[in-house]
Short mmCIF file of C-alpha atoms in Angstrom, two decimals:
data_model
loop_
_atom_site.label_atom_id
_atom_site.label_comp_id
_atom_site.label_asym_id
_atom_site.label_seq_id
_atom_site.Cartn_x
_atom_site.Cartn_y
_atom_site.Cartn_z
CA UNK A 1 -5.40 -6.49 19.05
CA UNK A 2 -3.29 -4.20 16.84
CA UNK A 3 0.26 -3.09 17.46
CA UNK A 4 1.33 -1.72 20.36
CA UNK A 5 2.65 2.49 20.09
CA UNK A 6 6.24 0.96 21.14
CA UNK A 7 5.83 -1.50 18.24
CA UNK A 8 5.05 0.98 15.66
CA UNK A 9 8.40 2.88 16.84
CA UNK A 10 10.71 0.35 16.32
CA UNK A 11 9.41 0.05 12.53
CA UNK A 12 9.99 2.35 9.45
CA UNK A 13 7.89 5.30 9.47
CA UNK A 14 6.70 7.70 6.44
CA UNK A 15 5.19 10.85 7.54
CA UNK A 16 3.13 11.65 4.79
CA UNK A 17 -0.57 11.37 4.34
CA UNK A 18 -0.64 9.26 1.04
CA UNK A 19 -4.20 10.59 0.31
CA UNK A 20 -3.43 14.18 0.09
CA UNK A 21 -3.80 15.50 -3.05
CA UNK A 22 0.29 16.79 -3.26
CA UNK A 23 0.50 13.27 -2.95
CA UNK A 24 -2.21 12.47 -5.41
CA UNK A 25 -0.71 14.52 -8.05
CA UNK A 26 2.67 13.13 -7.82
CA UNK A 27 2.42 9.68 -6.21
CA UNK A 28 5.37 7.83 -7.65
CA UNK A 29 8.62 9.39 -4.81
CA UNK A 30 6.79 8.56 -2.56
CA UNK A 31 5.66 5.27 -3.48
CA UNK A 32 9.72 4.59 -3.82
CA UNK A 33 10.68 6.10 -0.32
CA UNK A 34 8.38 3.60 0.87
CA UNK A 35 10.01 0.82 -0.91
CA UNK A 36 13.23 1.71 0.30
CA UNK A 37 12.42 2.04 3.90
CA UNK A 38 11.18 -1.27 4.57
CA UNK A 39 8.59 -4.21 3.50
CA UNK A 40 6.52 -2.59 5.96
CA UNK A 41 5.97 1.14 6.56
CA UNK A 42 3.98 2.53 9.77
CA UNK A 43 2.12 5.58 8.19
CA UNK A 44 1.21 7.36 10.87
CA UNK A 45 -1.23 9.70 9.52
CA UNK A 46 -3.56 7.93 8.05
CA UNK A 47 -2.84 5.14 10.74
CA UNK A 48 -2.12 2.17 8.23
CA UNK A 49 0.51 0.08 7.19
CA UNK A 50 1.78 -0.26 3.75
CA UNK A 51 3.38 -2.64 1.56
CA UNK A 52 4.65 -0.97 -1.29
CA UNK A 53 7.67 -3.67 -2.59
CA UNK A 54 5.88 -6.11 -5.72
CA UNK A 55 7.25 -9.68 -4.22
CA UNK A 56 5.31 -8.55 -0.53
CA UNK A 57 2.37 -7.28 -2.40
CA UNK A 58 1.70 -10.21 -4.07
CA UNK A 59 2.00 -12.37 -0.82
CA UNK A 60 -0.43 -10.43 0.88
CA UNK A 61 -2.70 -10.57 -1.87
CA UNK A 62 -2.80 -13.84 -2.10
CA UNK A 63 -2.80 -14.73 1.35
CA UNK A 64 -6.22 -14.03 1.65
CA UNK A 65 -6.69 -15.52 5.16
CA UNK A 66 -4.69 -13.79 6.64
CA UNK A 67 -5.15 -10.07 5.02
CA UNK A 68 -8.90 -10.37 5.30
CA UNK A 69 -11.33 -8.25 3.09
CA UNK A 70 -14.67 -9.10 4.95
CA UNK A 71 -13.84 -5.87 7.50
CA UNK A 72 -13.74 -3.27 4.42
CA UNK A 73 -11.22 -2.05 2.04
CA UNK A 74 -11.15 1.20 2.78
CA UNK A 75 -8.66 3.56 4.30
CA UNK A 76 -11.00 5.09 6.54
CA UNK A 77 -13.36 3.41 9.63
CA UNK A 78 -16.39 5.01 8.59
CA UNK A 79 -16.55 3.55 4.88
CA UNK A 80 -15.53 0.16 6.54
CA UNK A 81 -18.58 0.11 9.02
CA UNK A 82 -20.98 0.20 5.52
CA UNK A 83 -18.79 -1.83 2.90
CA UNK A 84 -18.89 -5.26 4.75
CA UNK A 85 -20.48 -7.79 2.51
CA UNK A 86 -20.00 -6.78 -1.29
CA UNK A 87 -18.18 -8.78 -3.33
CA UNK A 88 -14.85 -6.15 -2.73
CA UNK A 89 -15.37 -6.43 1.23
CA UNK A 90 -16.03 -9.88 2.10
CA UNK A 91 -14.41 -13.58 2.63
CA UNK A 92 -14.78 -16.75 1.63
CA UNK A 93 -16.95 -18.90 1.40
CA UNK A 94 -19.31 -15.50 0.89
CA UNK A 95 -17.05 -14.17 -1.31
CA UNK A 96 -16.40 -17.29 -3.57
CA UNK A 97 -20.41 -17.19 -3.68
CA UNK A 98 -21.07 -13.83 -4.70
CA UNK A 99 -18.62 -13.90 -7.47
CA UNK A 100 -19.96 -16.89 -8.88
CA UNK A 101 -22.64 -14.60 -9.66
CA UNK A 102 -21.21 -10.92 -10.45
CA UNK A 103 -18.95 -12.64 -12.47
CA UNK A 104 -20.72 -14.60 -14.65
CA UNK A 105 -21.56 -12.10 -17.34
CA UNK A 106 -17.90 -11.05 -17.06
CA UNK A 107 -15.93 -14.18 -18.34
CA UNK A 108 -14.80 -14.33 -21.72
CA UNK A 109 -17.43 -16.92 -22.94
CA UNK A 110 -20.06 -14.66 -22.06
CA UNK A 111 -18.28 -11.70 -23.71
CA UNK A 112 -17.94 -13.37 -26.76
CA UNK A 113 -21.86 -12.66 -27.50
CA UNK A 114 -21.09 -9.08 -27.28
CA UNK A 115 -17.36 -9.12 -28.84
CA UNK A 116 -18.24 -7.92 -32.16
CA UNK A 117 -20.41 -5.36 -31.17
CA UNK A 118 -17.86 -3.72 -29.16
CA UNK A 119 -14.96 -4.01 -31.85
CA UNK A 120 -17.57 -2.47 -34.19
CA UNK A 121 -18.12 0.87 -32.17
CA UNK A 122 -14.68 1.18 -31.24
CA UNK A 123 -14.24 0.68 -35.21
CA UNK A 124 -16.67 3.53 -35.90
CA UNK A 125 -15.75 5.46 -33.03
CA UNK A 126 -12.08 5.97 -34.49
CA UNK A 127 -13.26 6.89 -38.19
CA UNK A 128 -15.39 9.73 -36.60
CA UNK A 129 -12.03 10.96 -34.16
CA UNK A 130 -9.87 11.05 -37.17
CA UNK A 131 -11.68 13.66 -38.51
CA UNK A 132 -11.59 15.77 -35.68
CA UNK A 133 -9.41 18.38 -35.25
CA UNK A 134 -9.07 18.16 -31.75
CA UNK A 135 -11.16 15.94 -29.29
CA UNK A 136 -11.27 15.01 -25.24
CA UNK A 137 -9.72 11.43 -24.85
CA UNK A 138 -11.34 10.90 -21.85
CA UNK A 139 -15.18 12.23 -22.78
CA UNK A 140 -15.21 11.61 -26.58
CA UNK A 141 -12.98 8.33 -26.53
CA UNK A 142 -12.16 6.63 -23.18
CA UNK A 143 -15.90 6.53 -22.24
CA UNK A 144 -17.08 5.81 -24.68
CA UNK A 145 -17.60 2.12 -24.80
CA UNK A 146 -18.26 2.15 -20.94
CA UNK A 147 -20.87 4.58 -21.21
CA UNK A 148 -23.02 3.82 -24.59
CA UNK A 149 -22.69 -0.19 -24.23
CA UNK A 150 -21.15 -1.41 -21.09
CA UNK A 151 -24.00 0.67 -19.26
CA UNK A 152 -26.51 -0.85 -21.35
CA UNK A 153 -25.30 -4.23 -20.63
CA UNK A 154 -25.15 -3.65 -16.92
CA UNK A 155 -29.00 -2.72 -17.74
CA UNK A 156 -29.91 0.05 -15.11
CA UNK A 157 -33.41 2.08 -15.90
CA UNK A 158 -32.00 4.81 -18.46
CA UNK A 159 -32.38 7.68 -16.14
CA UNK A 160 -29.87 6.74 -13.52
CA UNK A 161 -27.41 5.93 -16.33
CA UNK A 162 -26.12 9.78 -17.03
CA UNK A 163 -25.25 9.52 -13.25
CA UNK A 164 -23.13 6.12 -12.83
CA UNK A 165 -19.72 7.94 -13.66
CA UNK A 166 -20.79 10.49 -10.64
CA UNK A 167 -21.32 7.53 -8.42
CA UNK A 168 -18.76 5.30 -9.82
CA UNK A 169 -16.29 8.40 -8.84
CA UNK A 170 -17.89 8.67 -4.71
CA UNK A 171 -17.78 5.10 -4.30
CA UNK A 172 -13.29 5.12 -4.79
CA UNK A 173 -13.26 8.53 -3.16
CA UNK A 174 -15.20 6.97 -0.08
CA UNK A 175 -12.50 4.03 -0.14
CA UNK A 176 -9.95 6.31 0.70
CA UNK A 177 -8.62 8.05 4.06
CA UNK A 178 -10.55 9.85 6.00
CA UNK A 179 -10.64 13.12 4.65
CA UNK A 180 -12.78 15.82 2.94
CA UNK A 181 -13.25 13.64 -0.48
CA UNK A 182 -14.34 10.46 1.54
CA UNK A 183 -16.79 12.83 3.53
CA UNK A 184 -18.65 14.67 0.44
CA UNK A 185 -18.83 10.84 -1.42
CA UNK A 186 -20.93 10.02 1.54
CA UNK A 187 -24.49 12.20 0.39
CA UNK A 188 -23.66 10.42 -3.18
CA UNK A 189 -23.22 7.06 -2.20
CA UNK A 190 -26.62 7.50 -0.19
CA UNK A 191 -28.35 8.85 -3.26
CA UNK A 192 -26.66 5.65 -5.36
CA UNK A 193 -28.12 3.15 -2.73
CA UNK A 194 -31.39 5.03 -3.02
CA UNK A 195 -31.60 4.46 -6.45
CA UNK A 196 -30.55 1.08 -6.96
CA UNK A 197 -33.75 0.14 -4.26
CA UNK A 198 -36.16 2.58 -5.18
CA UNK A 199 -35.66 2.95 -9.28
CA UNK A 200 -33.32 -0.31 -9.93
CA UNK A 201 -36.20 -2.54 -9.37
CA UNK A 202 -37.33 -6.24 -10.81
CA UNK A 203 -39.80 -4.20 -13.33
CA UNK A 204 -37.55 -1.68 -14.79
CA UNK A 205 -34.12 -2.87 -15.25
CA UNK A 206 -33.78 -4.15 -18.63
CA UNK A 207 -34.45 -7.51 -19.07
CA UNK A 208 -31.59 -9.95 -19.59
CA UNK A 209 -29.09 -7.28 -18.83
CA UNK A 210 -26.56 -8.07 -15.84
CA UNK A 211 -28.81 -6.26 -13.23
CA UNK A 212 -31.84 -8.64 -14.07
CA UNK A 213 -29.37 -12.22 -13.66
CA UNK A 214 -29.17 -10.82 -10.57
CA UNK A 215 -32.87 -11.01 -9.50
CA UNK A 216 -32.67 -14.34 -11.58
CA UNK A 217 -30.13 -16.10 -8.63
CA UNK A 218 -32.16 -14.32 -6.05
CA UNK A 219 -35.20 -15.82 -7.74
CA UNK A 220 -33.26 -19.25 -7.54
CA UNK A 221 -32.21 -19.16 -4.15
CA UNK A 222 -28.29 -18.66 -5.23
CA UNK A 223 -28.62 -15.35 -3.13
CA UNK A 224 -30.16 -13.33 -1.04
CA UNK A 225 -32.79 -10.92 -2.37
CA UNK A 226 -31.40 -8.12 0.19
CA UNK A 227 -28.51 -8.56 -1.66
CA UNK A 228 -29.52 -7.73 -4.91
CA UNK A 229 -29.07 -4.00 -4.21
CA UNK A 230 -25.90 -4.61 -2.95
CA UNK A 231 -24.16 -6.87 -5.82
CA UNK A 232 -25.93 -4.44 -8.60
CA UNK A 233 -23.73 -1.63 -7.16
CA UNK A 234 -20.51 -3.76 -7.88
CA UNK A 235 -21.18 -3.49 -11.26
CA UNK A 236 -20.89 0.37 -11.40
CA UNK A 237 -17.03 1.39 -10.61
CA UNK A 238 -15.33 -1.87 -11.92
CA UNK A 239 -17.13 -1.51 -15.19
CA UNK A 240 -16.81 2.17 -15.33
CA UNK A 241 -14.18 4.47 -13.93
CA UNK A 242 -11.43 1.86 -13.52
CA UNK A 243 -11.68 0.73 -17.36
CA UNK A 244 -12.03 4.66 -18.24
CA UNK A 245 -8.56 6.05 -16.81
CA UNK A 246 -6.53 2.65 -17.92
CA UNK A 247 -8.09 3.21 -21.47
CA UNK A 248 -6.88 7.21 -20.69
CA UNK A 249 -3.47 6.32 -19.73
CA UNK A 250 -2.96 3.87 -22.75
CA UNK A 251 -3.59 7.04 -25.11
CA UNK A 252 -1.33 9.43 -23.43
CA UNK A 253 1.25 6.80 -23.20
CA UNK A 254 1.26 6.16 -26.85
CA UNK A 255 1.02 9.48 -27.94
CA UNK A 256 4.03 10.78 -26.19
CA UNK A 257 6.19 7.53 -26.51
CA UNK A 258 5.42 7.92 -30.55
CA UNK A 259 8.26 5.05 -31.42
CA UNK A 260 5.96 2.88 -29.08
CA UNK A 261 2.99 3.41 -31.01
CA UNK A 262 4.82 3.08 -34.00
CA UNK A 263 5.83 -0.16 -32.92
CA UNK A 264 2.32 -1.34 -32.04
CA UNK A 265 1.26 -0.27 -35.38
CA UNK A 266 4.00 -2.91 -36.93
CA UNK A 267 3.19 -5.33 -35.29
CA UNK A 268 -0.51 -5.52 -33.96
CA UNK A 269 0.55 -8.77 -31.66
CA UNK A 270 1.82 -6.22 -29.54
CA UNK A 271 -1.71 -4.51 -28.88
CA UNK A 272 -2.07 -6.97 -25.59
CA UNK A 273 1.25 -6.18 -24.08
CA UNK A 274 0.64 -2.70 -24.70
CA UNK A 275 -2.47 -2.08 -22.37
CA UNK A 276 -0.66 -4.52 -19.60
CA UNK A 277 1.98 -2.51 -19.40
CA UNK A 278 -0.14 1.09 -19.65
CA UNK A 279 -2.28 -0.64 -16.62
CA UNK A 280 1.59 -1.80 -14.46
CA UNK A 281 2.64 1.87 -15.12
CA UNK A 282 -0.41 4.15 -14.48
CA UNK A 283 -2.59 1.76 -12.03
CA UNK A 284 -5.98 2.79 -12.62
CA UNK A 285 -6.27 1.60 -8.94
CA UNK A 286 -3.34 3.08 -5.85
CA UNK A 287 -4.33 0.73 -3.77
CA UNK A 288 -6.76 -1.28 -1.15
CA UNK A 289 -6.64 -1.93 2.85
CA UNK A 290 -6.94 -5.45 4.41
CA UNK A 291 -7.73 -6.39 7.50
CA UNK A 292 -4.61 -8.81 9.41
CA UNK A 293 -6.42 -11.49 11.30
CA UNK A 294 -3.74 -12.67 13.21
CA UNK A 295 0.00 -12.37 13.56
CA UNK A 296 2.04 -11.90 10.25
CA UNK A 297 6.09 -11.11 10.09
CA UNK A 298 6.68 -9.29 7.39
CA UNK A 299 10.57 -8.30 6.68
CA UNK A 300 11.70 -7.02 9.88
CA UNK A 301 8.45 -5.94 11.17
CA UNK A 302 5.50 -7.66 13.14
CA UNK A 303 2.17 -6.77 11.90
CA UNK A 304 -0.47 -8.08 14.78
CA UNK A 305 -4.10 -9.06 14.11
CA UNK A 306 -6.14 -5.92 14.05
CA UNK A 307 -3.58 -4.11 12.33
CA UNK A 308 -5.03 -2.66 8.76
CA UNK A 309 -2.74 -2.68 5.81
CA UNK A 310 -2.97 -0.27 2.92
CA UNK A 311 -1.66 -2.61 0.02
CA UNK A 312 -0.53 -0.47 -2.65
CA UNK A 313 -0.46 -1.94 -6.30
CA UNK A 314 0.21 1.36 -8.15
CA UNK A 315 3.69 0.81 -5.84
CA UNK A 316 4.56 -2.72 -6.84
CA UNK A 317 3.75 -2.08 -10.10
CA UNK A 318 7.05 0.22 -10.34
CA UNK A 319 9.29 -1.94 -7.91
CA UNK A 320 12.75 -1.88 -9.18
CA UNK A 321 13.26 -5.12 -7.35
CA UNK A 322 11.04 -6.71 -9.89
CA UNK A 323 11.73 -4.55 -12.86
CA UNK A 324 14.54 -2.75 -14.64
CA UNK A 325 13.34 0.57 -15.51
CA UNK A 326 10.61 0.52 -14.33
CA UNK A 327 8.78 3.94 -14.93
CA UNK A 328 9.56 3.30 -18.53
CA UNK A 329 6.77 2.76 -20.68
CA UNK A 330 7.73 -0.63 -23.21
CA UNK A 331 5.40 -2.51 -24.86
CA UNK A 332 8.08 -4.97 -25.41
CA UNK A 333 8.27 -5.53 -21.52
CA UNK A 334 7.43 -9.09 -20.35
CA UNK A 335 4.88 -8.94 -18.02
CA UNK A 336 3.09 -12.18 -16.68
CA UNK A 337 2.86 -10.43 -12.74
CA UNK A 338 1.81 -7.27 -12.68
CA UNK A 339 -0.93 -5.95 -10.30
CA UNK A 340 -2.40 -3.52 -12.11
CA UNK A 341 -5.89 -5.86 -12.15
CA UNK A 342 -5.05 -6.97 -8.08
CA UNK A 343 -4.30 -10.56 -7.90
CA UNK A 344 -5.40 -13.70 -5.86
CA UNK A 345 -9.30 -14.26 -4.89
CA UNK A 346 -9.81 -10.62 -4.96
CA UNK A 347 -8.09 -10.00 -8.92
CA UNK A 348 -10.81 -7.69 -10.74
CA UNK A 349 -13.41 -9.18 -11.73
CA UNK A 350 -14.08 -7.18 -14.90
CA UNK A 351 -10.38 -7.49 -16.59
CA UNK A 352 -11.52 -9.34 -19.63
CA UNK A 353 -13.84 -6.65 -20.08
CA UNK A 354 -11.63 -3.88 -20.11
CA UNK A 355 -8.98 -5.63 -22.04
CA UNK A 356 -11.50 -6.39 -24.28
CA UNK A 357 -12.58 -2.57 -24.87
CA UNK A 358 -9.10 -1.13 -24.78
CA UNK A 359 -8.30 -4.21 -27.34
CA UNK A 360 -11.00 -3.12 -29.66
CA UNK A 361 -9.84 0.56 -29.44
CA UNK A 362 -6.23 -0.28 -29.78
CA UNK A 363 -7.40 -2.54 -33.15
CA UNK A 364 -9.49 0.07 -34.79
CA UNK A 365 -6.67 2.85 -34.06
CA UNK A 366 -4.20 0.76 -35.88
CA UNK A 367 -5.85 0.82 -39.37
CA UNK A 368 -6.54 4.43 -39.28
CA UNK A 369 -4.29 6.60 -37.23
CA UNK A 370 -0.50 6.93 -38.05
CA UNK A 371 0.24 9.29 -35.38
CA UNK A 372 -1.27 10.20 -31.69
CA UNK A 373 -0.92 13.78 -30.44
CA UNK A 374 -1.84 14.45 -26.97
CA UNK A 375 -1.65 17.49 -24.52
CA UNK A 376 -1.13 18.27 -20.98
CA UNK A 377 -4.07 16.35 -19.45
CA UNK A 378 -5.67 17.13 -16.52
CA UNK A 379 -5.80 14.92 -13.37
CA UNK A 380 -8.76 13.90 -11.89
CA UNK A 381 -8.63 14.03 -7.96
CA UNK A 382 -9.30 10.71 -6.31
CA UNK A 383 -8.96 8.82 -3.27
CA UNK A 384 -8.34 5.74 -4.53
CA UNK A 385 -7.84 6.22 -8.49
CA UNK A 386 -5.67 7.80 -10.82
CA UNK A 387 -6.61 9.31 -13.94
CA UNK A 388 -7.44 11.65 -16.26
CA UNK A 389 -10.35 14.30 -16.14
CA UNK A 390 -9.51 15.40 -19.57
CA UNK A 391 -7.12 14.90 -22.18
CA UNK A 392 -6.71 16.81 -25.11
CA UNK A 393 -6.15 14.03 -28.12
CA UNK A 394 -5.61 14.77 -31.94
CA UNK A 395 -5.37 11.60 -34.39
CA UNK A 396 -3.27 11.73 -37.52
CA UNK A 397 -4.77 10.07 -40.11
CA UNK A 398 -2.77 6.89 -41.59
#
């Protein structure tokens, strides 16, 4: 039963939709209002709770039987009555099963078959933008890697690929509140599913690419076969989008924090601190719902079973609790808890992937480019993600 109108009173209110797009543009105040008003925030237009303060985050994260996943993620009833079941919205022991499988070709033994490869078009990839004038860090650079080889690894049939940034896109925006975005992702998300079981099938997808293991552990009795279609789909906004805008923010963060870069370029060690602390500042991801199955105090303030929580990591990512100055970008900044990848059973399953591309890029940029010179990118408008559309980008040859 969730809370009671006279329980929702007594607590700390924000009235603010958090997925309008004045809040979209400039999250951050009101991410900190939050923060200050309590460890948990009635939100009454988009009828949610959220925890916004790191050390809370964290504990509801990792409390997964409590904040349950199996009932959706999303901010909205209508994407929650379809999610159920996917690796994002379900429980264990489903859950543990199912990423058993998505994950496998996601660990870092498995990506050390296709390590090289990806250092050696990031490698070639930089040469080529040096001698641009001017290029799109987001088109010509940050998906790049996603799009020629991650997409190819995933191994849909090649003429569904030019559209899994589309769908990647819907998917998030459906995850969000319910609202005009979450409404026109709905047609898309139909035409995705249509494709992955009319076109995504045993005879076309390329063999030995992620999609085919898949029909492999079906074949094996490791899952269902109905849930192929389902678990192929997982593969398309973790492997995309998310690793897109983090690799986005990490170039506009170094090219206007120049003393940063300069820094990185000194001492290359730094390269791994440097895109976990672009991915605690910019969050690729605001933030997920859970379900609370029973009873949970939480500060001053009862959330009862029913009640759905909007936990939001782009938030605890900037806590000052946990932090000093923390909407500085410093790639000196200890970091061994941010939640820029989630955390707990649910922690993104693709992380060594996108480290691993970012890595690569970061690597290759350090040979050749002495200086990074970005201008006023443009937002994309998400639900559930932040990041750029486009980003203008000009490397200075070292």
């Amino acid at each position: 039963m969730a809370s009671s109108s006279a329980d929702r009173k007594a607590a700390p209110a924000y009235e603010v939709d958090l997925y309008s797009e004045v809040v979209i543009q400039d999250p951050y105040p009101h991410y900190a209002r939050i923060r200050d008003l309590g460890a948990a925030v009635w939100l009454p237009a988009n009828d949610l709770w959220a925890i916004g303060r790191h050390a809370d985050v964290r504990a509801c994260l990792a409390d997964h039987e409590t904040f349950r996943s199996g009932h959706g993620v999303a901010g909205n009833p209508a994407a929650n009555s379809i999610a159920p079941g996917n690796l994002l919205a379900s429980d264990p022991p489903l859950h543990d099963q199912l990423r058993r499988i998505v994950a496998a070709p996601l660990s870092l033994r498995a990506l050390n078959e296709v390590k090289d490869r990806i250092a050696e078009t990031a490698d070639a990839l930089v040469e080529r933008l040096v001698e641009c004038q001017t290029f799109d860090g987001m088109a010509d650079l940050a998906q790049y890697l996603p799009v020629s080889i991650v997409s190819e690894l995933v191994g849909m049939p090649e003429h569904g690929r030019e559209n899994m940034l589309r769908w990647a896109s819907a998917v998030f925006d459906m995850l969000g509140g319910a609202n005009a975005r979450a409404q026109a992702a709905l047609p898309i998300i139909t035409e995705m599913r249509a494709y992955t079981v009319n076109h995504a099938t045993r005879d076309r997808v390329r063999p030995g690419g992620w999609v085919a293991m898949l029909y492999d552990a079906a074949d094996a009795g490791l899952i269902e076969p109905t849930q192929v279609q389902m678990l192929m789909r997982d593969y398309l906004g973790p492997s995309l989008d998310t690793t897109i805008y983090a690799t986005g923010h990490l170039l506009y963060l170094l090219g206007t924090h120049p003393d940063q870069w300069r820094q990185v370029r000194e001492e290359p060690a730094l390269i791994a601190n440097a895109i976990n602390e672009a991915v605690r500042l910019e969050s690729p991801i605001r933030g997920f719902t859970r379900l609370a199955a029973n009873d949970h105090q939480l500060g001053d303030v009862t959330i009862q079973a029913g009640d759905r929580v909007l936990i939001l990591y782009a938030s605890a990512n900037r806590d000052e609790r946990q932090w000093e100055h923390p909407d500085e970008f410093d790639v000196r900044r200890v970091l061994i808890d941010h939640v820029g990848f989630g955390h707990g059973i649910h922690a993104c399953a693709g992380m060594q992937l996108a480290r691993l591309e970012m890595r690569s890029i970061l690597a290759a940029m350090v040979k050749r480019v002495a200086r990074i010179e970005v201008g006023e990118p443009q937002l994309a408008i998400n639900n559930v993600l932040r990041g750029y559309e486009r980003l203008p980008v000009r490397f200075i040859a070292a």
